[in-house]
Coordinates of C-alpha atoms and ligand atoms in Angstrom, one line a residue:
M1 CA 102.3 5.9 -31.8
V2 CA 100.1 9.0 -32.2
T3 CA 100.9 11.7 -29.6
T4 CA 98.9 14.8 -28.5
D5 CA 99.9 18.1 -26.9
P6 CA 100.2 20.3 -24.9
P7 CA 100.8 18.5 -21.5
A8 CA 98.7 19.3 -18.4
A9 CA 100.6 22.1 -16.7
L10 CA 99.0 23.4 -13.5
A11 CA 98.6 26.9 -14.7
D12 CA 96.6 25.7 -17.7
A13 CA 94.1 23.6 -15.7
P14 CA 90.8 25.1 -17.0
H15 CA 88.8 24.5 -13.9
L16 CA 91.3 25.0 -11.0
P17 CA 91.4 28.6 -9.8
P18 CA 94.9 29.9 -8.8
G19 CA 95.7 29.0 -5.2
R20 CA 93.3 26.1 -5.1
L21 CA 95.9 23.6 -4.1
E22 CA 97.1 25.8 -1.3
T23 CA 93.6 26.1 0.0
L24 CA 93.2 22.4 0.1
A25 CA 96.5 21.9 1.9
E26 CA 95.3 24.4 4.5
R27 CA 92.6 22.0 5.5
V28 CA 95.4 19.8 6.9
R29 CA 97.2 22.7 8.5
D30 CA 94.2 24.2 10.3
G31 CA 92.6 20.9 11.2
R32 CA 89.3 21.3 9.2
G33 CA 88.7 17.7 8.2
G34 CA 92.5 17.4 8.2
S35 CA 95.0 16.2 10.7
A36 CA 96.7 19.1 12.4
S37 CA 97.5 18.3 16.0
A38 CA 95.9 20.9 18.2
S39 CA 99.2 21.5 20.0
R40 CA 101.1 22.4 16.8
T41 CA 101.1 25.2 14.2
A42 CA 101.9 25.0 10.5
G43 CA 105.3 26.5 11.2
D44 CA 106.4 23.5 13.3
R45 CA 105.7 20.9 10.6
D46 CA 107.9 19.6 7.8
T47 CA 106.3 19.6 4.4
L48 CA 106.1 17.1 1.5
T49 CA 106.6 18.5 -2.0
V50 CA 104.1 17.3 -4.6
N51 CA 105.0 17.3 -8.3
A52 CA 102.8 17.0 -11.5
P53 CA 103.9 13.9 -13.4
A54 CA 102.9 15.3 -16.8
T55 CA 105.4 18.2 -16.5
D56 CA 107.5 17.4 -13.4
E57 CA 106.8 20.9 -12.1
R58 CA 106.4 21.4 -8.4
I59 CA 102.7 22.0 -7.8
G60 CA 102.6 22.5 -4.0
S61 CA 103.3 21.0 -0.7
V62 CA 101.3 19.4 2.1
P63 CA 102.2 18.9 5.8
A64 CA 104.3 15.9 6.6
C65 CA 102.3 14.7 9.6
D66 CA 103.7 12.6 12.3
G67 CA 102.4 10.1 14.9
D68 CA 101.0 12.9 17.2
D69 CA 99.0 14.3 14.3
V70 CA 97.6 10.8 13.6
D71 CA 96.6 10.4 17.2
A72 CA 95.0 13.8 17.3
A73 CA 93.0 13.1 14.1
V74 CA 91.9 9.7 15.4
E75 CA 90.8 11.3 18.7
R76 CA 88.7 13.9 17.0
A77 CA 87.3 11.2 14.7
R78 CA 86.4 9.1 17.8
E79 CA 84.5 12.0 19.4
A80 CA 82.5 12.6 16.2
Q81 CA 81.7 8.9 15.7
T82 CA 79.7 8.4 18.9
E83 CA 76.8 10.5 17.6
W84 CA 77.2 9.3 14.0
A85 CA 76.7 5.7 15.2
E86 CA 73.4 6.7 16.7
T87 CA 72.2 8.4 13.5
P88 CA 69.9 6.0 11.6
A89 CA 71.5 4.2 8.7
T90 CA 69.0 5.7 6.3
E91 CA 70.1 9.2 7.2
R92 CA 73.8 8.3 7.0
A93 CA 73.0 6.8 3.5
R94 CA 71.4 10.1 2.5
V95 CA 74.6 12.0 3.3
I96 CA 76.6 9.7 1.1
D97 CA 74.0 10.0 -1.7
R98 CA 74.2 13.8 -1.5
F99 CA 78.0 13.5 -1.7
G100 CA 77.6 11.5 -4.9
D101 CA 75.6 14.4 -6.4
L102 CA 78.2 16.9 -5.4
V103 CA 81.0 14.9 -7.0
V104 CA 79.0 14.9 -10.3
D105 CA 78.4 18.7 -9.9
R106 CA 82.1 19.4 -9.2
R107 CA 83.4 17.0 -11.8
E108 CA 85.4 19.4 -14.0
E109 CA 87.5 20.6 -11.1
L110 CA 87.9 17.1 -9.8
L111 CA 89.0 15.9 -13.2
D112 CA 91.6 18.7 -13.4
L113 CA 92.9 17.8 -10.0
L114 CA 93.1 14.2 -10.9
Q115 CA 95.1 14.9 -14.0
V116 CA 97.4 17.4 -12.3
E117 CA 98.4 15.0 -9.5
T118 CA 98.5 11.7 -11.4
G119 CA 99.4 12.7 -15.0
K120 CA 96.6 10.4 -16.3
S121 CA 94.7 11.2 -19.5
R122 CA 91.3 12.9 -19.1
R123 CA 89.5 9.9 -20.5
T124 CA 91.0 7.7 -17.7
A125 CA 90.2 10.4 -15.2
V126 CA 86.6 10.3 -16.3
E127 CA 86.5 6.5 -15.9
E128 CA 87.9 6.9 -12.4
L129 CA 85.6 9.7 -11.3
F130 CA 82.5 8.0 -12.6
D131 CA 83.1 5.2 -10.1
V132 CA 82.6 7.5 -7.0
P133 CA 78.9 8.5 -7.5
T134 CA 78.1 5.0 -8.7
G135 CA 79.4 3.6 -5.4
C136 CA 77.4 6.2 -3.5
G137 CA 74.2 5.2 -5.2
Y138 CA 74.7 1.6 -4.4
L139 CA 75.5 2.3 -0.8
A140 CA 72.5 4.6 -0.4
E141 CA 70.2 1.9 -1.7
T142 CA 71.6 -1.2 0.0
A143 CA 73.5 -0.3 3.1
P144 CA 70.5 0.3 5.4
G145 CA 69.2 -3.2 4.5
V146 CA 72.6 -4.8 4.9
L147 CA 73.1 -3.2 8.3
S148 CA 69.6 -3.9 9.7
E149 CA 69.1 -6.4 12.4
E150 CA 68.4 -10.1 11.4
R151 CA 66.6 -13.0 13.0
R152 CA 68.6 -16.3 12.9
S153 CA 67.5 -19.8 14.0
G154 CA 67.5 -20.2 17.7
V155 CA 69.0 -23.2 19.4
A156 CA 65.6 -24.7 20.2
P157 CA 63.1 -23.3 17.7
G158 CA 60.1 -21.9 19.6
A159 CA 61.9 -21.9 22.9
T160 CA 64.7 -19.4 22.1
T161 CA 65.4 -16.7 19.6
A162 CA 68.7 -15.3 18.1
T163 CA 68.9 -11.8 16.8
V164 CA 72.0 -10.3 15.1
T165 CA 72.7 -6.6 15.2
Y166 CA 75.6 -4.9 13.4
E167 CA 77.7 -2.3 15.3
P168 CA 80.3 0.0 13.7
K169 CA 83.9 -0.8 14.6
G170 CA 84.7 2.8 15.6
V171 CA 87.4 4.6 13.7
V172 CA 88.5 3.0 10.4
G173 CA 91.9 3.8 9.0
V174 CA 92.1 3.9 5.2
I175 CA 95.5 3.9 3.4
S176 CA 95.3 4.4 -0.4
P177 CA 97.6 4.4 -3.4
W178 CA 98.3 7.0 -6.1
N179 CA 97.0 5.2 -9.2
Y180 CA 93.3 5.7 -8.6
P181 CA 93.4 8.1 -5.7
L182 CA 89.7 9.1 -5.7
T183 CA 88.0 5.8 -6.4
L184 CA 90.2 3.7 -4.2
S185 CA 90.1 6.0 -1.2
M186 CA 86.3 6.4 -1.5
G187 CA 85.8 2.7 -2.3
D188 CA 87.0 2.0 1.2
A189 CA 85.9 5.1 3.1
L190 CA 82.3 5.5 2.0
P191 CA 81.1 2.0 3.1
A192 CA 82.9 2.5 6.5
L193 CA 81.1 5.9 7.0
V194 CA 77.7 4.5 6.0
A195 CA 78.2 1.7 8.5
G196 CA 78.5 4.3 11.3
N197 CA 82.3 4.6 11.6
A198 CA 84.6 7.6 11.5
V199 CA 87.4 7.4 8.9
V200 CA 91.0 8.7 9.0
L201 CA 92.4 8.6 5.5
K202 CA 96.1 8.6 4.6
P203 CA 96.4 9.3 0.8
D204 CA 99.6 8.5 -1.0
E205 CA 102.3 11.2 -0.7
K206 CA 102.1 11.8 -4.5
T207 CA 98.3 12.4 -4.6
P208 CA 97.0 14.2 -1.6
Y209 CA 94.8 16.9 -3.2
G210 CA 92.0 14.7 -4.6
A211 CA 91.4 13.3 -1.1
L212 CA 91.4 16.7 0.4
A213 CA 88.9 18.0 -2.2
L214 CA 86.6 15.1 -1.4
A215 CA 86.9 15.7 2.3
E216 CA 85.6 19.2 1.6
L217 CA 82.6 17.8 -0.4
L218 CA 81.8 15.3 2.3
E219 CA 81.5 18.2 4.7
V220 CA 79.3 20.1 2.3
A221 CA 77.1 17.0 2.0
G222 CA 76.5 17.1 5.7
L223 CA 79.0 14.8 7.2
P224 CA 79.5 15.9 10.9
D225 CA 82.6 17.8 11.7
G226 CA 85.7 15.6 12.4
L227 CA 84.1 12.4 11.2
F228 CA 86.3 12.2 8.1
Q229 CA 90.0 13.3 8.5
V230 CA 92.8 13.3 6.1
V231 CA 96.4 12.8 7.3
T232 CA 99.0 13.7 4.7
G233 CA 102.6 12.5 5.1
D234 CA 105.2 9.8 4.6
G235 CA 103.8 6.3 4.4
G236 CA 106.5 4.8 6.7
T237 CA 105.6 7.3 9.4
V238 CA 101.9 7.9 9.1
G239 CA 100.9 4.4 8.0
P240 CA 102.2 2.5 11.1
A241 CA 100.9 5.2 13.5
L242 CA 97.5 4.9 11.9
V243 CA 97.4 1.1 12.2
D244 CA 98.3 1.5 15.9
A245 CA 95.5 4.0 16.5
V246 CA 92.4 2.7 14.7
D247 CA 89.9 -0.1 15.1
Y248 CA 90.1 -1.5 11.5
I249 CA 92.5 -0.8 8.6
A250 CA 91.6 -0.9 4.9
F251 CA 94.8 -0.9 2.9
T252 CA 95.2 -0.7 -0.9
G253 CA 98.7 -0.8 -2.2
S254 CA 101.7 -3.2 -2.9
T255 CA 101.9 -6.7 -1.5
A256 CA 105.1 -5.9 0.4
T257 CA 103.5 -3.0 2.3
G258 CA 100.3 -5.0 2.7
R259 CA 102.3 -7.7 4.6
A260 CA 103.8 -5.1 6.9
V261 CA 100.3 -3.6 7.6
A262 CA 98.8 -7.1 8.2
E263 CA 101.6 -8.0 10.7
R264 CA 101.0 -4.8 12.6
A265 CA 97.2 -5.2 12.5
G266 CA 97.7 -8.7 13.8
R267 CA 99.8 -7.6 16.7
N268 CA 97.1 -5.0 17.6
L269 CA 94.4 -7.7 17.1
I270 CA 92.4 -5.5 14.7
D271 CA 90.9 -6.8 11.5
C272 CA 92.0 -5.5 8.1
S273 CA 91.3 -5.7 4.4
L274 CA 94.2 -5.7 2.0
E275 CA 93.8 -5.0 -1.7
L276 CA 97.2 -5.7 -3.2
G277 CA 99.1 -6.3 -6.4
G278 CA 98.5 -8.6 -9.3
N279 CA 100.1 -10.1 -12.4
N280 CA 96.8 -10.6 -14.2
P281 CA 96.3 -13.1 -17.0
L282 CA 94.2 -12.7 -20.1
V283 CA 93.2 -15.9 -22.0
V284 CA 92.1 -15.9 -25.6
L285 CA 90.3 -19.1 -26.7
D286 CA 90.5 -20.2 -30.3
D287 CA 86.8 -19.3 -31.0
A288 CA 87.2 -15.7 -30.0
D289 CA 86.4 -12.8 -32.3
V290 CA 90.0 -11.5 -32.7
D291 CA 89.1 -7.9 -33.5
E292 CA 86.8 -7.5 -30.5
T293 CA 89.3 -9.3 -28.3
A294 CA 92.1 -7.0 -29.5
R295 CA 90.0 -4.0 -28.5
G296 CA 89.3 -5.5 -25.2
A297 CA 92.9 -6.5 -24.6
V298 CA 94.0 -2.9 -25.3
Q299 CA 91.6 -1.7 -22.6
A300 CA 92.8 -4.5 -20.3
C301 CA 96.5 -3.8 -20.7
F302 CA 96.8 0.0 -21.2
S303 CA 94.1 1.7 -19.2
N304 CA 95.7 4.3 -16.9
A305 CA 99.0 3.5 -18.7
G306 CA 98.8 0.0 -17.2
Q307 CA 99.0 1.4 -13.7
L308 CA 95.8 -0.4 -12.7
C309 CA 95.8 -3.3 -10.2
L310 CA 93.3 -5.1 -12.6
S311 CA 95.5 -4.7 -15.7
A312 CA 96.4 -7.7 -17.8
E313 CA 100.1 -8.2 -18.0
R314 CA 100.2 -11.8 -19.4
I315 CA 98.2 -12.9 -22.5
Y316 CA 97.9 -16.6 -23.4
V317 CA 96.3 -17.4 -26.8
E318 CA 95.2 -20.8 -28.0
A319 CA 97.6 -21.6 -30.9
P320 CA 95.1 -21.5 -33.8
A321 CA 94.1 -17.9 -32.9
Y322 CA 97.6 -16.6 -32.1
D323 CA 98.7 -15.0 -35.4
A324 CA 95.4 -13.3 -36.1
F325 CA 95.1 -12.0 -32.5
V326 CA 98.6 -10.7 -32.4
E327 CA 98.2 -8.8 -35.6
A328 CA 94.9 -7.2 -34.5
F329 CA 96.3 -6.4 -31.0
V330 CA 99.4 -4.7 -32.4
R331 CA 97.2 -2.7 -34.8
E332 CA 94.8 -1.6 -32.1
T333 CA 97.6 -0.7 -29.7
E334 CA 99.3 1.5 -32.4
R335 CA 96.0 3.4 -32.8
L336 CA 96.2 4.6 -29.1
T337 CA 97.2 8.2 -28.5
L338 CA 99.7 9.2 -25.9
G339 CA 99.4 12.5 -24.1
T340 CA 98.3 14.3 -21.0
G341 CA 96.4 17.4 -22.1
Y342 CA 93.1 18.6 -20.5
D343 CA 91.0 17.5 -23.6
Y344 CA 89.8 14.1 -24.6
D345 CA 92.4 13.6 -27.4
A346 CA 94.8 11.3 -25.5
S347 CA 93.9 7.7 -24.5
V348 CA 97.1 6.9 -22.5
G349 CA 98.7 9.4 -20.1
S350 CA 102.0 9.6 -18.1
L351 CA 103.5 7.2 -15.6
I352 CA 103.4 8.6 -12.1
D353 CA 107.2 9.3 -11.5
A354 CA 110.8 8.5 -12.3
A355 CA 110.8 5.4 -10.1
Q356 CA 107.8 3.9 -12.1
L357 CA 109.5 4.8 -15.4
D358 CA 112.7 3.0 -14.2
R359 CA 110.7 0.0 -13.3
V360 CA 108.9 -0.2 -16.6
T361 CA 112.2 0.4 -18.6
S362 CA 114.2 -2.2 -16.6
H363 CA 111.5 -4.9 -17.0
V364 CA 111.4 -4.3 -20.8
E365 CA 115.2 -4.1 -21.1
D366 CA 115.6 -7.3 -19.1
A367 CA 113.1 -9.1 -21.3
R368 CA 114.8 -7.8 -24.5
E369 CA 118.3 -8.8 -23.3
R370 CA 116.9 -12.3 -22.7
G371 CA 115.6 -12.7 -26.2
A372 CA 112.1 -11.1 -26.1
T373 CA 110.7 -9.6 -29.3
V374 CA 109.2 -6.1 -29.0
L375 CA 106.1 -6.2 -31.2
T376 CA 105.3 -2.5 -30.6
G377 CA 106.4 0.3 -28.2
G378 CA 109.3 -0.5 -25.9
R379 CA 110.5 3.1 -25.4
A380 CA 110.1 6.1 -23.2
R381 CA 108.7 9.3 -24.8
P382 CA 110.2 12.3 -23.0
D383 CA 109.1 14.4 -26.0
V384 CA 105.5 13.8 -24.8
G385 CA 106.1 14.0 -21.0
P386 CA 109.1 13.2 -18.7
Y387 CA 107.5 9.9 -17.6
C388 CA 105.6 8.9 -20.7
Y389 CA 106.2 5.4 -22.0
E390 CA 104.7 3.8 -25.2
P391 CA 102.2 0.9 -24.8
T392 CA 104.4 -2.1 -25.3
I393 CA 103.7 -5.7 -26.4
L394 CA 106.4 -8.3 -25.9
A395 CA 106.6 -11.8 -27.4
D396 CA 109.0 -14.7 -26.8
V397 CA 109.4 -13.8 -23.2
E398 CA 111.4 -16.2 -21.0
P399 CA 109.3 -17.4 -18.0
D400 CA 112.0 -16.2 -15.4
T401 CA 112.3 -12.6 -16.6
T402 CA 111.1 -9.8 -14.3
V403 CA 108.3 -8.9 -16.7
A404 CA 107.0 -12.5 -16.5
C405 CA 107.3 -13.0 -12.8
E406 CA 106.6 -9.6 -11.2
E407 CA 104.0 -7.0 -11.5
T408 CA 105.3 -4.3 -13.9
F409 CA 102.4 -1.9 -13.2
G410 CA 103.0 -0.1 -16.5
P411 CA 101.9 -0.2 -20.1
V412 CA 103.7 -3.6 -20.9
V413 CA 102.2 -6.9 -21.7
S414 CA 103.7 -10.2 -22.9
V415 CA 101.8 -12.5 -25.3
A416 CA 102.4 -16.2 -25.8
P417 CA 100.7 -19.1 -27.7
V418 CA 99.5 -22.1 -25.7
P419 CA 98.4 -25.5 -27.1
D420 CA 94.9 -25.6 -25.6
A421 CA 92.5 -24.1 -23.0
D422 CA 93.9 -26.4 -20.2
A423 CA 97.4 -25.1 -20.8
A424 CA 96.1 -21.5 -20.8
I425 CA 94.4 -22.1 -17.4
A426 CA 97.6 -23.7 -16.0
A427 CA 99.7 -20.8 -17.2
A428 CA 97.2 -18.2 -15.8
N429 CA 97.2 -19.9 -12.4
D430 CA 101.1 -20.1 -12.3
S431 CA 101.4 -17.0 -10.2
P432 CA 101.4 -16.2 -6.4
Y433 CA 98.9 -13.5 -7.2
G434 CA 95.2 -13.9 -7.9
L435 CA 93.5 -10.6 -8.4
N436 CA 91.8 -10.3 -11.8
A437 CA 91.6 -12.3 -15.1
S438 CA 89.9 -12.0 -18.4
V439 CA 88.7 -14.8 -20.8
W440 CA 87.7 -14.2 -24.5
T441 CA 85.6 -16.6 -26.5
G442 CA 82.8 -16.9 -29.0
D443 CA 81.0 -19.3 -26.6
R444 CA 80.0 -17.6 -23.3
E445 CA 79.3 -20.9 -21.5
R446 CA 82.7 -22.2 -22.4
G447 CA 84.1 -18.9 -21.2
A448 CA 82.3 -19.1 -17.8
A449 CA 83.5 -22.7 -17.4
V450 CA 87.1 -21.6 -18.0
A451 CA 86.6 -18.6 -15.7
R452 CA 85.6 -20.9 -12.8
Q453 CA 89.0 -22.7 -13.1
I454 CA 91.1 -19.5 -12.8
D455 CA 92.3 -18.7 -9.3
C456 CA 91.4 -15.0 -9.1
G457 CA 88.9 -13.0 -7.1
T458 CA 87.3 -11.6 -10.3
V459 CA 87.2 -13.2 -13.8
N460 CA 85.6 -11.4 -16.7
V461 CA 84.3 -13.2 -19.8
N462 CA 84.6 -11.1 -23.0
D463 CA 85.4 -8.0 -21.0
A464 CA 88.7 -6.5 -19.5
F465 CA 87.6 -5.7 -15.9
L466 CA 84.5 -3.6 -15.9
A467 CA 82.1 -6.5 -15.9
T468 CA 83.3 -7.4 -12.4
W469 CA 84.6 -4.1 -11.1
G470 CA 81.5 -2.3 -12.2
A471 CA 79.2 -4.9 -10.6
V472 CA 79.3 -3.0 -7.3
D473 CA 76.9 -5.5 -5.7
A474 CA 79.4 -8.3 -6.1
P475 CA 82.5 -8.8 -4.0
M476 CA 85.9 -7.8 -5.4
G477 CA 89.3 -8.8 -4.0
G478 CA 92.2 -11.1 -4.4
F479 CA 93.3 -14.7 -3.9
G480 CA 96.8 -15.5 -2.6
D481 CA 99.3 -12.6 -2.6
S482 CA 96.7 -10.2 -4.0
G483 CA 95.1 -9.7 -0.6
L484 CA 92.6 -10.4 2.1
G485 CA 89.0 -9.5 2.4
R486 CA 86.6 -8.0 -0.2
R487 CA 85.4 -4.5 -1.2
H488 CA 82.0 -3.9 -3.0
G489 CA 78.7 -5.7 -2.3
P490 CA 77.4 -6.5 1.2
E491 CA 80.8 -8.0 2.0
G492 CA 82.4 -4.6 1.5
I493 CA 80.0 -3.0 4.0
R494 CA 80.0 -5.8 6.6
R495 CA 83.8 -5.8 7.0
Y496 CA 83.3 -2.5 8.9
V497 CA 80.9 -3.8 11.6
E498 CA 81.0 -6.1 14.6
S499 CA 78.1 -8.5 14.8
R500 CA 76.3 -8.9 18.1
T501 CA 74.1 -11.9 18.6
V502 CA 71.4 -11.6 21.2
G503 CA 69.8 -14.9 22.3
V504 CA 66.6 -14.9 24.3
S505 CA 65.2 -18.0 26.1
R506 CA 61.5 -18.2 26.5
V507 CA 61.8 -21.3 28.8
G508 CA 64.2 -20.2 31.5
P509 CA 67.9 -21.4 31.7
L510 CA 68.9 -24.0 29.1
T511 CA 70.4 -26.4 31.5
F512 CA 69.6 -29.8 33.1
P513 CA 66.1 -29.5 34.6
D514 CA 66.0 -30.2 38.3
R515 CA 62.6 -32.1 38.3
I516 CA 63.6 -34.9 35.9
P517 CA 66.3 -37.5 36.6
T518 CA 69.4 -36.5 34.6
D519 CA 69.8 -39.9 32.8
W520 CA 66.2 -39.7 31.6
F521 CA 66.8 -36.1 30.4
V522 CA 70.0 -37.1 28.6
G523 CA 68.3 -40.0 26.9
G524 CA 65.4 -37.8 25.9
A525 CA 67.7 -35.0 24.7
F526 CA 69.6 -37.4 22.4
A527 CA 66.4 -38.9 21.1
A528 CA 65.1 -35.4 20.2
L529 CA 68.4 -34.6 18.6
S530 CA 68.3 -37.7 16.4
L531 CA 64.6 -37.1 15.5
G532 CA 65.4 -33.4 14.6
R533 CA 68.4 -34.4 12.4
K534 CA 66.3 -37.0 10.6
A535 CA 63.5 -34.5 10.1
S536 CA 65.7 -31.9 8.6
R537 CA 67.5 -34.4 6.3
G538 CA 64.0 -35.5 5.1
L539 CA 63.1 -31.8 4.5
R540 CA 66.3 -31.2 2.6
G541 CA 65.6 -34.2 0.4
I542 CA 62.0 -33.0 -0.4
K543 CA 63.3 -29.5 -1.2
R544 CA 66.0 -31.0 -3.5
R545 CA 63.4 -33.1 -5.3
L546 CA 61.1 -30.1 -5.7
R547 CA 64.0 -28.2 -7.3
G548 CA 64.4 -31.1 -9.7
R549 CA 67.8 -32.3 -8.5
Ligands
NAD601 P1 102.6 1.2 -1.7 O1 102.4 0.0 -0.9 O2 104.0 1.6 -1.8 O3 101.8 2.4 -1.1 C1 100.5 2.4 -0.8 C2 100.1 3.2 0.4 O4 100.8 2.7 1.5 C3 100.6 4.7 0.2 O5 99.6 5.5 0.8 C4 101.9 4.7 1.1 O6 102.2 6.0 1.6 C5 101.5 3.8 2.2 N1 102.6 3.2 2.9 C6 103.9 3.1 2.6 N2 104.6 2.5 3.6 C7 103.7 2.2 4.5 C8 103.8 1.5 5.8 N3 105.0 1.0 6.2 N4 102.7 1.2 6.5 C9 101.5 1.7 6.0 N5 101.4 2.3 4.9 C10 102.4 2.6 4.1 O7 102.0 0.9 -3.1 P2 102.3 1.6 -4.4 O8 103.5 0.9 -5.0 O9 102.4 3.1 -4.3 O10 101.0 1.3 -5.3 C11 100.9 0.4 -6.3 C12 100.6 -1.0 -5.8 O11 99.2 -1.0 -5.3 C13 100.6 -2.0 -6.9 O12 101.2 -3.2 -6.5 C14 99.1 -2.2 -7.2 O13 98.9 -3.5 -7.8 C15 98.5 -2.1 -5.9 N6 97.1 -1.7 -6.0 C16 96.2 -2.7 -5.7 C17 94.8 -2.4 -5.8 C18 93.8 -3.4 -5.5 O14 92.6 -3.1 -5.4 N7 94.1 -4.7 -5.3 C19 94.4 -1.2 -6.3 C20 95.4 -0.2 -6.6 C21 96.7 -0.5 -6.5

């Protein structure tokens, strides 16, 4: 495994001026787009220490907010939301679009921040940051249309009309994880804002600074004061308080926490979307180009050191292609570079912390003790960074080992031969999760047919995850234990609105008329109903024939 140096120490960050992290934390303390409760001062509040994963140095601290801070932030957000809801959707979309431009303009500082707080390689940081303006562009273009009022069929065509309008929920709570702190927080917050809501964001304890930097840029883009608040603090304290105070909750994180969030949202009768864990399969069919597939598998398994909800952790290969694929996959994996420097030399960075390193190490050790073969990797690299771990490929993994059954969320994948495509599909579907999958083949139609049989919210043919994740007009989310609801596409915007249907009668009240005997009226109504049903069946038949089916 090739390594690079030096690691990303805070003092060496090329685009972060000294004191920048303190300035960002001040946003929370003084309540500017942050969460400080009006009745408290900075001195009253506990703090949370934030460390840089690449070096384990302490890089700063942020306020450990409590339930009162959450309530104060939501109250301020609620006040700001009233006027924002009245602002035309086209103007709201313009603010989001301007924000996208600012993210591009300020990219070097944001990349430094991302690397400092996550330990990811700069290449991975670029992939993450790219996503934010892409999403802004999509929202600017489509949200006004998705949110505009719609005419639907009335109960009695000609006699009544039905019009649907979409109203913002109010204040949306967003709870985000540490692995992609910019894209996952903005992926939920921006569509909520463009739909006319206020947002209160709780970033992960380990990665608060990126969220605070984006809050600053949203303000510069013209978002009204108070409309977007960041509440830093412990998940077990701030999270439940937020679920209790808001009108909708968008959660991204582990399945265990997602269940707790959903239970609480259910008690409060608020809606939620949950983007949760996965144990994603990658299927290699016997007609795949093994070299191309190996390059794709490397991206699928080791992007962001495997700390990606869409990462492949299980590979099933049709037997005739197994040996050639494994050889190419090991070769490509060993060409990866491990490191955390501020240049583009490293492809794979650090894990987030000691707990994540322990998890990865214990999954690999458990598999090894139970007879697994380590084809490459399988060891920590403290010489590169305190939490660095080599990209690892395992074979001969027993089906009941932790690595096979649970999400590792690290740079570890198991590979196994299967007799045919049906066996690969069955193995892929043998999981309580259903987030993302990838299918590799020389025959795209065969790939699409296999993809339709895999129980995941997104399935990529001849690509790791970008073909679906990058298709921002298409919904993205999980089956089963991988979550509820969808981000991206019109679905990702509409989750943040209530629909209101207004029905208007042009013929007075739709009730029994008083000038016709009721039994005549009932007979006539049923005759009209049957005639209407026959007519629409006939029309459907004609349309089908015209379409050639
Ligand atoms: P986590 O569930 O521990 O934490 C996620 C967030 O929830 C953090 O902000 C945390 O502070 C907060 N939180 C903690 N306790 C809470 C509580 N009781 N109530 C409300 N919020 C609480 O997740 P993690 O382990 O840090 O993140 C990794 C997990 O996230 C993995 O399982 C990964 O697959 C998943 N993930 C999913 C997606 C997706 O889009 N499906 C994306 C990224 C990560």
